[in-house]
Amino acid sequence: MLHQTENEERTYLNEVQGKLRAELEQINQKIDNYSKEILETKRYIYENLAQLDSAEKAANRTAVYDSVAFGEKAVREREKLEKLIQSPYFGRIDFIRTEEEQGNAFYIGVHAFADPATLRSVIFDWRAPVSSMFYDFETGPAFYKAPAGKIDGVMTLKRQYRIRQTQMEYMIESSLNIGDEILQKELSRNSDDKMKNIVATIQREQNAIIRNEAAKVLIIQGAAGSGKTSIALHRVAFLLYRFKDTLTSKNILIISPNKVFGNYISNVLPELGEENMSEIGFDDIAADMLGKKYRYQTFSEQVESLLADGDAETIARIEFKATNLFVEQLQSYLGSADKTCFVPTDLSFGNFSVSKGKLLLNYRALKKLPIKTRLRKIADDLIERHKRDTNQKMDPTVIRQIRSSIQKMFQFNDALTLYQNFYRSIGQEHLFRLIGKNAFEFCDVYPFLYTKIYFEGEEQEYKSIKHLLVDEMQDYTPIQYAVLAKLFSCKMTILGDSYQSVNPYSSSSAEKIQPYFLGCDCMELRRSYRSTIEITRFTQQILDNKKLIPIERHGSAPAITECQTPKEQLDKIRALIEQFRQSEHASLGIICKSQKQAEQLFEQLHTDEDTMALLDFGSSEFQNGIVVTSVHMSKGLEFDQVIIPDISDELYHTPLDRSLLYIACTRAMHQLDLTCCGRKTEFLQGC
């Protein structure tokens, strides 16, 4: 095969970059031409506006629109070419098809590129069918699935490259699975302020998830640091490539835990040549559906409330409404209310009348419609019948009376009274508590929305969505997934880790989610890549995830500093911050148990000259450097170094506290330091 030696590879790299630069020059010329065309057309329209008829005006406007569209497409191509010149490819496979004697070399990059002169593919997109072999096979027998069917053969060579800023830093002969040397190099690097693409180091089990195009709903259970969010985003990029004729980024929606997390992941899809998808949170869905009539506690407020005062009654209400049994009970109640709570009576207005039996038949015939819609349609049909029979308009007063009478035949006049009665029907009235006029505890928001959808129906706000991505699945209850199933009929990717719940009283697992979605596949990511093995072993003492497999990457052991006074502890934190400033690390996360604690510590630590940042529930951007935040806000993020202040037994002692401490520790990539004043938490007594 061609280009066997490193010198030959470097020569070939220069050839490829030469072709890329030539094409870039052509693209730049096209962009200049489009710009000139647009300016000339606009000038022509301006100078001759009075003489142009409507057809000529329309034709010129169309010409401008076309030039703009072609120009924008050319700009996107230019961006791809500029990136490819810097790093054209990261891998190569040589593959001989079974029916052929001689194989071909396939160079694999983030984007595809074909030689304009010959139309021969020079670089293959990492998502192309043939590229799958780079991730799935060692040298030897291999195959890939093409549109025409399965292609068998032998992979005779696999190489990995590190090309940055146009220069090849190294080339590795890789007869084994990806990872070994290059993966270790990548994992040892310092963190970035944005999540990056991982196309050069995708592992076999990750590739299986990315290229799963058959699952209606794919649930990914991934250990801390397994790359599940990154893999989910790469899956989105793959689906956009695979179904480019029917799927765009505008058809994809992500439900993310907060705006900071959304900002943190915002680079991945653009790096892969795709536009970013829209982003919302569960609180946004609730706000849209509840409108101004109802107020509610947010999930973040619920967690902070539990940290401040996790009383037994509140926890009991949360736990009760976080089970699959609760969903079943609510569904059963609504089905029963549907059948029994419509009690019709004979209706008569002047010479117009209808029997209760007829009304009941009409009600039952419309059973596929929401209750409120049914009642309105029954009234509308009666009014229309009267108009048809008498050939006269009905008096507006009588119309209102008919509508009111039909509405009153249903025992409950709105979704709230219907929902309140649910608790009376099961003898658990104490488990429902409003926190103000029409103001819900968070644990009641989605049960009420489910009831509201059943009673009133749902607006088709999300009908354009063809794929839904749900991150941090463990923080959402079964009833929330039941609502999602009502709102979204599209394909979904749902991901999370049951060990990383910020509220274990209401956490979910893949098993709890499955009942609400047909055609559900579950896949696991067990290997953790984020933390050194020393940090991973430390975190396993807090919560032992027996399925987690740590990557063999070593570093310093986590350190716990026990202090005698709060001042001594604060001085230790300042010393660790100074140590960070002198290190090569790019990011330091000071992760507190609660937002209140984070705010207090930030006030103690930062100065006007300091670049230290506070991440709170109102933040929208993540950046490297020194960050003070809560465990809740740190979810999904990672830092080179992490400091966890005050891990005392007084602060960390409940099941919720254990979960929070585990999450905080698993944010650390290279270094983990913990401090406490007084007796350290029982969760770390063995450390």
XYZ file of C-alpha atoms in Angstrom:
687
model
C 0.000 0.000 0.000
C 0.967 3.671 -0.388
C 2.587 5.840 2.273
C 4.086 3.212 4.492
C 6.756 5.259 6.243
C 6.377 8.358 8.398
C 8.208 10.467 5.800
C 5.819 9.251 3.102
C 2.887 10.112 5.366
C 4.231 13.618 5.954
C 4.663 14.116 2.217
C 1.116 12.911 1.597
C -0.175 15.266 4.314
C 1.423 18.188 2.475
C -0.212 17.042 -0.782
C -3.642 16.876 0.851
C -3.193 20.284 2.447
C -2.168 21.674 -0.948
C -5.434 20.428 -2.470
C -7.380 21.864 0.466
C -5.704 25.259 0.079
C -6.415 25.268 -3.657
C -10.074 24.526 -2.999
C -10.147 27.190 -0.280
C -8.863 29.725 -2.806
C -11.664 28.741 -5.197
C -14.264 29.065 -2.429
C -12.960 32.498 -1.436
C -13.275 33.603 -5.062
C -16.867 32.326 -5.164
C -17.702 34.250 -1.992
C -16.218 37.427 -3.466
C -18.262 36.919 -6.631
C -21.470 36.393 -4.662
C -20.780 39.570 -2.685
C -20.257 41.530 -5.895
C -23.449 40.095 -7.419
C -25.467 41.076 -4.370
C -24.075 44.617 -4.316
C -24.543 45.096 -8.056
C -28.123 43.820 -7.965
C -28.987 46.025 -4.993
C -27.420 49.034 -6.715
C -29.363 48.298 -9.900
C -32.636 48.076 -7.972
C -31.909 51.315 -6.097
C -30.965 53.271 -9.243
C -33.836 51.965 -11.390
C -36.593 51.465 -8.858
C -39.005 53.833 -10.538
C -38.647 52.151 -13.950
C -38.953 48.525 -12.741
C -42.285 46.741 -12.974
C -43.412 44.288 -10.290
C -42.098 41.248 -12.181
C -38.640 42.812 -12.576
C -38.567 43.787 -8.889
C -39.478 40.238 -7.870
C -36.859 38.733 -10.193
C -34.124 40.976 -8.798
C -35.135 40.244 -5.208
C -34.999 36.513 -5.995
C -31.533 36.970 -7.492
C -30.357 38.657 -4.280
C -31.874 35.911 -2.100
C -30.238 33.202 -4.224
C -26.839 34.886 -4.089
C -27.112 35.246 -0.304
C -28.081 31.562 0.075
C -25.246 30.379 -2.172
C -22.852 32.717 -0.401
C -23.819 31.400 3.034
C -23.330 27.838 1.825
C -19.899 28.792 0.472
C -18.977 30.401 3.819
C -19.856 27.155 5.615
C -17.687 25.234 3.157
C -14.858 27.685 3.746
C -15.064 27.113 7.489
C -14.805 23.353 6.967
C -11.822 23.729 4.656
C -10.020 26.028 7.100
C -10.464 23.436 9.851
C -9.342 20.609 7.591
C -6.160 22.448 6.614
C -5.272 22.662 10.309
C -6.038 18.959 10.880
C -7.164 17.055 7.773
C -7.574 13.630 9.369
C -6.877 11.643 12.523
C -6.961 8.058 11.301
C -6.288 5.704 8.422
C -7.424 2.191 7.623
C -6.330 -0.012 4.720
C -9.100 -2.368 3.696
C -9.236 -5.136 1.069
C -12.734 -6.240 0.065
C -13.263 -10.004 -0.098
C -13.853 -10.043 -3.845
C -10.834 -7.822 -4.589
C -7.094 -8.492 -4.608
C -5.951 -4.972 -3.871
C -7.278 -2.717 -1.169
C -7.517 0.999 -0.597
C -6.361 3.410 2.034
C -9.142 5.385 3.744
C -8.150 8.553 5.596
C -10.729 9.566 8.196
C -11.370 13.101 9.428
C -14.012 15.293 11.024
C -15.255 16.308 7.563
C -15.167 14.679 4.127
C -13.181 16.073 1.204
C -13.057 15.008 -2.432
C -10.412 16.091 -4.943
C -12.256 18.576 -7.223
C -10.161 17.478 -10.219
C -10.866 13.745 -9.960
C -13.907 13.667 -7.578
C -12.033 10.927 -5.695
C -12.618 10.901 -1.937
C -9.443 12.058 -0.220
C -10.863 12.257 3.333
C -13.836 10.302 4.615
C -16.227 11.732 7.171
C -15.971 9.918 10.531
C -19.680 9.142 10.185
C -19.361 7.427 6.791
C -20.129 3.685 6.763
C -16.544 2.694 5.897
C -15.212 4.791 8.810
C -17.010 2.576 11.331
C -14.258 -0.028 10.927
C -11.736 2.399 12.431
C -13.668 2.258 15.693
C -14.916 -1.322 15.648
C -12.028 -3.523 14.496
C -8.402 -4.370 14.984
C -6.346 -5.387 11.977
C -7.695 -8.625 10.501
C -11.188 -9.627 9.306
C -13.554 -6.678 9.265
C -16.736 -5.400 7.666
C -18.944 -2.360 7.375
C -22.579 -1.849 6.524
C -23.105 0.163 3.385
C -26.451 1.202 1.851
C -25.978 -1.669 -0.610
C -25.430 -4.183 2.185
C -22.671 -5.700 4.295
C -19.131 -5.343 2.896
C -16.686 -8.008 4.149
C -12.938 -7.967 3.896
C -9.642 -7.634 5.735
C -8.210 -4.583 7.455
C -4.479 -4.697 6.823
C -3.455 -1.467 8.548
C -4.759 0.994 11.137
C -2.988 4.223 12.008
C -3.699 7.169 14.255
C -2.350 10.685 13.826
C -2.133 13.823 15.888
C -2.159 16.757 13.454
C -2.456 20.232 14.966
C -1.988 23.612 13.328
C -1.089 21.895 10.043
C 1.767 19.878 11.602
C 1.874 16.137 12.267
C 2.962 15.774 15.877
C 3.019 11.992 15.825
C 1.789 8.890 14.025
C 1.009 5.625 15.793
C 0.614 2.187 14.302
C -2.474 0.880 16.009
C -3.115 -2.818 15.660
C -5.201 -2.763 18.819
C -8.357 -0.873 19.670
C -8.241 2.888 19.758
C -7.038 4.191 22.895
C -4.184 2.995 24.244
C -1.524 5.574 23.590
C -3.499 8.382 21.974
C -6.348 8.044 24.436
C -3.941 8.361 27.367
C -2.401 11.464 25.795
C -5.822 13.035 25.343
C -7.032 12.190 28.836
C -3.904 13.659 30.404
C -4.535 17.054 28.829
C -5.990 19.936 30.815
C -9.663 20.742 30.546
C -11.191 23.202 28.089
C -13.837 25.814 28.759
C -16.104 23.994 26.305
C -16.712 20.332 25.636
C -14.786 19.201 22.536
C -15.460 16.589 19.898
C -13.905 13.170 20.559
C -14.012 11.675 17.063
C -10.362 10.586 17.252
C -10.835 8.566 20.440
C -14.346 7.120 20.202
C -14.324 3.627 21.698
C -16.042 0.542 20.340
C -18.890 0.533 22.870
C -19.390 4.265 22.345
C -19.487 3.835 18.566
C -22.276 1.259 18.913
C -24.386 3.876 20.676
C -23.546 6.652 18.229
C -24.476 4.591 15.170
C -27.649 3.096 16.617
C -30.219 4.425 14.188
C -32.946 1.842 14.784
C -33.995 2.533 18.384
C -37.182 4.543 18.830
C -36.000 5.496 22.304
C -32.395 4.878 23.336
C -31.607 5.041 27.059
C -27.909 5.410 27.901
C -26.907 4.568 31.450
C -23.354 5.871 31.844
C -20.987 5.987 34.795
C -19.492 9.293 35.912
C -16.862 10.348 33.379
C -17.956 7.785 30.764
C -18.526 10.510 28.166
C -22.257 9.858 27.856
C -23.181 13.470 27.068
C -20.439 13.758 24.469
C -21.495 10.427 22.957
C -25.119 11.566 22.828
C -24.076 14.744 20.975
C -21.978 12.723 18.535
C -25.017 10.493 18.036
C -27.024 13.577 17.115
C -24.304 14.530 14.607
C -24.399 11.006 13.157
C -28.191 11.076 12.783
C -27.994 14.474 11.074
C -25.488 12.965 8.625
C -27.394 9.709 8.146
C -30.804 11.346 7.656
C -29.697 14.650 6.133
C -32.666 14.718 3.754
C -35.290 14.569 6.499
C -33.581 15.749 9.688
C -32.010 19.111 10.558
C -30.795 20.682 13.786
C -34.066 22.642 13.899
C -35.895 19.317 14.377
C -33.815 18.364 17.436
C -34.355 19.572 20.995
C -32.284 18.986 24.120
C -33.626 19.100 27.662
C -30.588 20.147 29.681
C -30.204 20.713 33.442
C -29.251 24.419 33.231
C -28.013 27.201 30.942
C -24.382 26.779 32.035
C -24.403 23.163 30.924
C -25.979 24.201 27.626
C -23.176 26.697 27.097
C -20.541 24.111 28.067
C -21.640 21.681 25.333
C -22.333 24.338 22.701
C -19.114 23.773 20.712
C -19.510 20.078 19.955
C -22.013 20.128 17.090
C -20.451 23.180 15.329
C -17.040 21.455 15.525
C -18.647 18.495 13.753
C -20.039 20.728 11.027
C -23.613 20.847 12.336
C -25.728 23.674 13.672
C -26.610 23.701 17.356
C -30.014 22.441 18.391
C -32.487 24.325 20.558
C -32.295 23.869 24.302
C -34.899 23.973 27.064
C -35.234 22.737 30.643
C -38.064 20.934 32.381
C -38.815 24.206 34.163
C -39.299 25.878 30.756
C -41.826 23.204 29.769
C -43.681 23.725 33.042
C -43.706 27.512 32.621
C -45.120 27.230 29.093
C -47.856 24.801 30.092
C -48.855 26.434 33.373
C -48.918 29.986 32.054
C -49.479 32.914 34.404
C -52.363 31.287 36.273
C -50.141 28.968 38.305
C -46.867 29.411 40.173
C -44.498 26.636 41.160
C -41.324 25.679 42.951
C -38.481 24.828 40.553
C -36.388 21.681 40.817
C -33.391 23.731 41.949
C -35.504 25.399 44.631
C -36.712 21.984 45.777
C -33.140 20.698 46.155
C -32.008 23.843 47.994
C -35.050 23.566 50.266
C -34.192 19.956 51.083
C -30.628 20.974 51.910
C -31.859 23.746 54.201
C -34.689 21.824 55.874
C -35.332 18.308 54.636
C -38.267 17.549 56.941
C -39.796 14.066 56.936
C -43.204 15.177 55.634
C -41.714 16.945 52.601
C -39.506 13.959 51.823
C -42.539 11.653 52.135
C -44.487 13.716 49.595
C -41.538 13.723 47.181
C -40.873 9.993 47.517
C -44.527 9.050 47.039
C -44.785 10.995 43.764
C -41.483 9.668 42.398
C -42.614 6.060 41.892
C -44.042 4.143 38.987
C -46.876 3.066 41.289
C -47.888 6.701 41.721
C -48.129 7.100 37.937
C -50.251 3.960 37.711
C -52.557 5.216 40.473
C -52.981 8.610 38.794
C -53.660 7.018 35.405
C -56.202 4.646 36.953
C -57.932 7.516 38.757
C -58.160 9.657 35.609
C -59.560 6.728 33.632
C -62.162 6.106 36.327
C -63.060 9.814 36.618
C -63.472 9.941 32.854
C -66.076 7.175 33.031
C -67.926 8.106 36.217
C -67.699 11.870 36.691
C -69.810 12.847 33.684
C -73.371 12.711 35.000
C -75.747 14.017 32.305
C -79.293 15.223 32.877
C -82.134 15.824 30.470
C -81.584 19.189 28.832
C -84.409 21.447 27.646
C -84.429 25.046 26.397
C -87.787 26.130 25.023
C -88.718 23.719 22.261
C -85.183 22.364 22.201
C -84.387 19.281 24.273
C -81.972 16.341 24.485
C -82.077 13.320 26.770
C -79.387 12.424 29.287
C -78.999 9.060 27.543
C -78.179 10.785 24.255
C -75.689 13.065 25.984
C -73.979 10.067 27.589
C -73.735 8.289 24.230
C -72.222 11.405 22.667
C -69.723 11.695 25.525
C -68.627 8.071 25.195
C -68.357 8.331 21.396
C -65.763 11.104 21.828
C -63.607 9.177 24.335
C -60.384 9.741 22.364
C -60.645 13.493 22.980
C -59.630 15.292 26.202
C -62.517 15.768 28.616
C -62.798 19.545 28.231
C -62.681 19.257 24.435
C -65.395 16.588 24.594
C -67.698 18.786 26.647
C -67.183 21.734 24.328
C -67.833 19.594 21.245
C -71.030 18.132 22.728
C -72.295 21.683 23.336
C -71.203 22.815 19.847
C -72.989 19.850 18.243
C -76.215 20.657 20.121
C -76.061 24.286 19.051
C -75.381 23.274 15.441
C -78.244 20.747 15.537
C -80.654 23.391 16.774
C -79.537 25.738 13.987
C -79.987 22.968 11.396
C -83.402 21.874 12.696
C -84.908 25.338 13.099
C -82.962 27.194 10.442
C -82.572 29.937 13.031
C -79.737 31.339 15.059
C -79.885 30.472 18.722
C -80.120 33.258 21.255
C -76.610 34.006 22.686
C -77.989 33.684 26.219
C -79.273 30.194 25.437
C -75.913 29.266 23.878
C -74.140 30.274 27.082
C -76.670 28.301 29.133
C -76.114 25.170 27.028
C -72.352 25.433 27.325
C -72.575 26.026 31.066
C -75.022 23.165 31.563
C -72.859 20.674 29.689
C -69.750 21.811 31.578
C -71.509 21.347 34.937
C -72.413 17.760 34.047
C -68.777 16.890 34.682
C -68.101 16.778 38.388
C -64.928 18.913 38.220
C -64.743 22.235 36.415
C -60.962 22.405 36.031
C -57.801 20.293 36.137
C -56.776 21.504 39.607
C -59.956 20.344 41.363
C -59.715 17.047 39.446
C -56.108 16.636 40.619
C -56.907 17.570 44.231
C -59.659 14.950 44.303
C -57.130 12.272 43.309
C -55.598 12.413 46.781
C -59.041 12.213 48.410
C -59.858 9.185 46.255
C -56.806 7.251 47.526
C -57.168 8.450 51.120
C -53.898 10.424 51.038
C -55.059 14.041 51.249
C -52.047 14.966 53.396
C -49.718 14.238 50.456
C -50.951 17.259 48.493
C -50.031 20.730 49.696
C -50.150 24.046 47.867
C -47.415 26.492 48.921
C -49.579 29.507 48.083
C -52.566 30.403 45.956
C -52.316 28.213 42.841
C -48.668 27.579 43.751
C -47.289 24.019 43.542
C -44.476 22.188 45.222
C -42.163 20.874 42.518
C -43.231 17.283 43.156
C -46.800 18.270 42.155
C -45.937 20.204 38.991
C -45.748 17.295 36.583
C -48.511 15.168 38.128
C -50.731 18.217 37.733
C -49.537 18.752 34.141
C -50.337 15.117 33.362
C -53.830 15.697 34.755
C -54.119 18.963 32.829
C -53.200 17.229 29.559
C -55.774 14.507 30.259
C -58.454 17.086 31.059
C -57.639 19.852 28.554
C -55.367 18.223 25.965
C -51.923 19.461 24.926
C -50.974 22.129 22.437
C -48.957 20.957 19.435
C -46.007 23.154 20.385
C -43.406 20.417 19.817
C -44.833 18.766 16.704
C -41.810 19.861 14.606
C -39.401 17.995 16.910
C -38.192 14.729 15.382
C -35.577 13.858 18.000
C -35.490 14.691 21.692
C -32.313 14.500 23.779
C -32.796 14.288 27.558
C -29.715 14.640 29.755
C -29.401 13.894 33.496
C -32.254 11.388 33.272
C -31.840 10.369 36.920
C -33.104 13.749 38.142
C -36.514 13.371 36.536
C -39.346 11.277 37.969
C -41.485 8.674 36.172
C -44.400 11.115 35.977
C -42.153 13.605 34.144
C -41.391 10.933 31.568
C -45.100 10.132 31.316
C -45.665 13.814 30.444
C -42.825 13.742 27.889
C -44.450 10.721 26.251
C -47.643 12.799 25.900
C -45.870 15.869 24.500
C -43.344 14.198 22.180
C -44.067 11.374 19.755
C -40.572 11.545 18.214
C -37.441 9.450 18.660
C -35.448 10.102 21.825
C -32.028 9.713 23.367
C -32.192 9.673 27.167
C -29.008 9.571 29.233
C -27.817 9.789 32.779
C -26.412 7.977 35.786
C -28.533 6.796 38.702
C -25.515 7.303 40.995
C -25.478 11.041 40.259
C -28.843 12.196 41.479
C -28.949 15.570 43.247
C -32.163 14.366 44.883
C -32.083 10.613 45.602
C -35.616 10.864 47.042
C -36.940 11.273 43.520
C -34.287 9.763 41.266
C -34.979 7.549 38.266
C -33.209 4.721 36.530
C -33.488 3.174 33.089
C -35.807 0.519 34.538
C -38.199 3.163 35.897
C -38.280 5.059 32.584
C -38.867 2.177 30.159
C -42.601 1.620 30.817
C -43.468 4.994 29.236
C -41.870 4.421 25.843
C -42.448 1.744 23.204
C -39.461 0.424 21.260
C -37.043 1.260 24.060
C -33.395 0.097 23.923
C -31.015 0.377 26.877
C -27.235 0.561 26.589
C -24.554 0.982 29.256
C -21.273 2.862 29.337
C -19.237 1.428 32.206
C -15.740 2.689 31.505
C -14.872 5.994 33.150
C -12.358 8.236 31.355
C -12.492 11.508 33.312
C -10.654 10.905 36.567
C -7.362 9.295 37.477
C -7.650 5.838 38.953
C -6.729 7.266 42.378
C -9.665 9.695 42.278
C -12.024 7.015 40.955
C -11.092 4.593 43.758
C -11.652 7.370 46.264
C -15.122 8.176 44.941
C -16.048 4.497 44.944
C -15.692 4.541 48.740
C -18.514 7.084 48.875
C -20.836 5.269 46.472
C -19.702 1.903 45.179
C -20.742 1.568 41.556
C -19.721 -2.024 40.928
C -20.288 -1.682 37.191
C -17.801 1.182 36.790
C -14.495 0.332 35.090
C -11.784 2.993 35.598
C -9.308 3.809 32.870
C -5.727 3.080 33.913
C -4.439 6.647 34.280
C -2.524 7.614 37.400
C -2.074 10.807 39.371
C -1.795 12.080 42.920
C -4.060 10.601 45.592
C -6.970 12.755 46.838
C -6.035 14.656 50.004
C -8.245 15.425 53.013
C -7.098 18.268 55.287
C -8.695 18.339 58.743
C -8.624 21.804 60.313
C -9.230 23.007 63.846
C -10.940 26.309 63.075
C -12.922 27.869 60.204
C -10.065 30.349 59.694
C -7.556 27.512 59.327
C -9.817 25.864 56.777
C -10.209 29.094 54.803
C -6.427 29.592 54.815
C -5.985 26.043 53.491
C -8.417 26.713 50.644
C -6.525 29.908 49.791
C -3.254 27.942 49.781
C -4.750 25.360 47.407
C -5.957 28.175 45.139
C -2.454 29.643 45.060
C -1.057 26.182 44.302
C -3.465 25.972 41.373
C -2.305 29.359 40.081
C 1.265 28.076 40.020
C 0.322 24.823 38.261
C -0.343 24.040 34.614
C -3.984 23.266 35.309
C -6.535 25.365 33.439
C -9.609 24.957 35.663
C -10.317 24.779 39.388
C -13.788 23.983 40.690
C -14.527 24.848 44.325
C -17.684 22.819 44.794
C -19.905 23.473 47.796
C -22.835 21.447 49.027
C -25.411 24.207 48.518
C -25.761 27.429 46.571
C -25.921 29.389 49.826
C -22.606 27.921 50.985
C -21.065 28.682 47.568
C -22.185 32.318 47.744
C -20.793 32.744 51.267
C -17.437 31.188 50.367
C -17.181 33.256 47.191
C -17.629 36.449 49.239
C -14.803 35.313 51.522
C -12.397 34.355 48.758
C -12.725 36.715 45.835
C -11.272 40.203 45.483
C -11.970 42.963 42.970
C -8.787 42.068 41.110
C -9.513 38.351 41.107
C -10.866 36.517 38.071
C -12.698 34.022 40.282
C -16.271 33.373 39.124
C -19.444 32.306 40.916
C -21.724 29.892 39.050
C -25.291 30.087 40.298
C -28.752 29.275 38.986
C -28.793 32.543 37.055
C -25.486 31.905 35.253
C -25.434 31.134 31.547
C -21.750 30.665 30.665
C -18.937 28.378 31.733
C -15.309 29.423 31.545
C -11.976 28.052 32.688
C -10.154 29.467 35.667
C -11.350 29.432 39.260
C -15.056 28.700 39.713
C -17.037 28.566 42.955
C -20.326 26.734 42.628
C -22.748 24.227 44.126
C -22.876 20.513 43.447
C -26.150 21.011 41.624
C -24.632 23.507 39.186
C -21.488 21.420 38.664
C -23.361 18.461 37.166
C -22.069 17.588 33.716
C -18.970 19.784 34.138
C -15.381 18.726 34.784
C -12.341 20.489 36.220
C -8.599 19.787 36.253
C -8.624 20.328 40.003
C -11.482 20.239 42.490
C -11.654 21.539 46.057
C -14.575 20.423 48.230
C -14.792 22.577 51.362
C -16.178 21.519 54.722
C -16.830 17.804 54.349
C -17.761 17.605 58.006
C -20.136 15.064 59.455
C -22.445 17.926 60.337
C -22.786 18.942 56.682
C -22.687 15.555 54.962
C -24.754 12.893 56.744
C -28.007 12.145 54.852
C -28.545 9.955 51.744
C -28.893 13.195 49.765
C -25.571 14.424 51.149
C -23.835 11.191 50.157
C -25.057 11.549 46.590
C -23.946 15.191 46.443
C -20.489 14.377 47.786
C -20.081 11.644 45.177
C -21.063 14.006 42.359
C -18.666 16.696 43.572
C -15.715 14.304 43.757
C -16.379 12.874 40.289
C -15.970 16.339 38.705
C -12.165 16.120 39.247
C -9.928 15.050 36.365
C -6.393 15.237 37.807
C -6.434 16.503 41.408
C -8.935 16.348 44.264
C -8.602 18.141 47.614
C -11.092 18.137 50.477
C -11.131 20.153 53.700
C -13.146 19.984 56.881
C -13.478 21.671 60.229
C -14.363 19.144 62.883
C -15.136 15.476 62.401
C -15.123 14.459 58.736
C -18.206 12.833 57.236
C -18.844 9.181 57.970
C -18.885 8.623 54.199
C -15.089 9.138 54.216
C -14.158 7.572 57.535
C -12.172 4.863 55.774
C -10.122 7.365 53.737
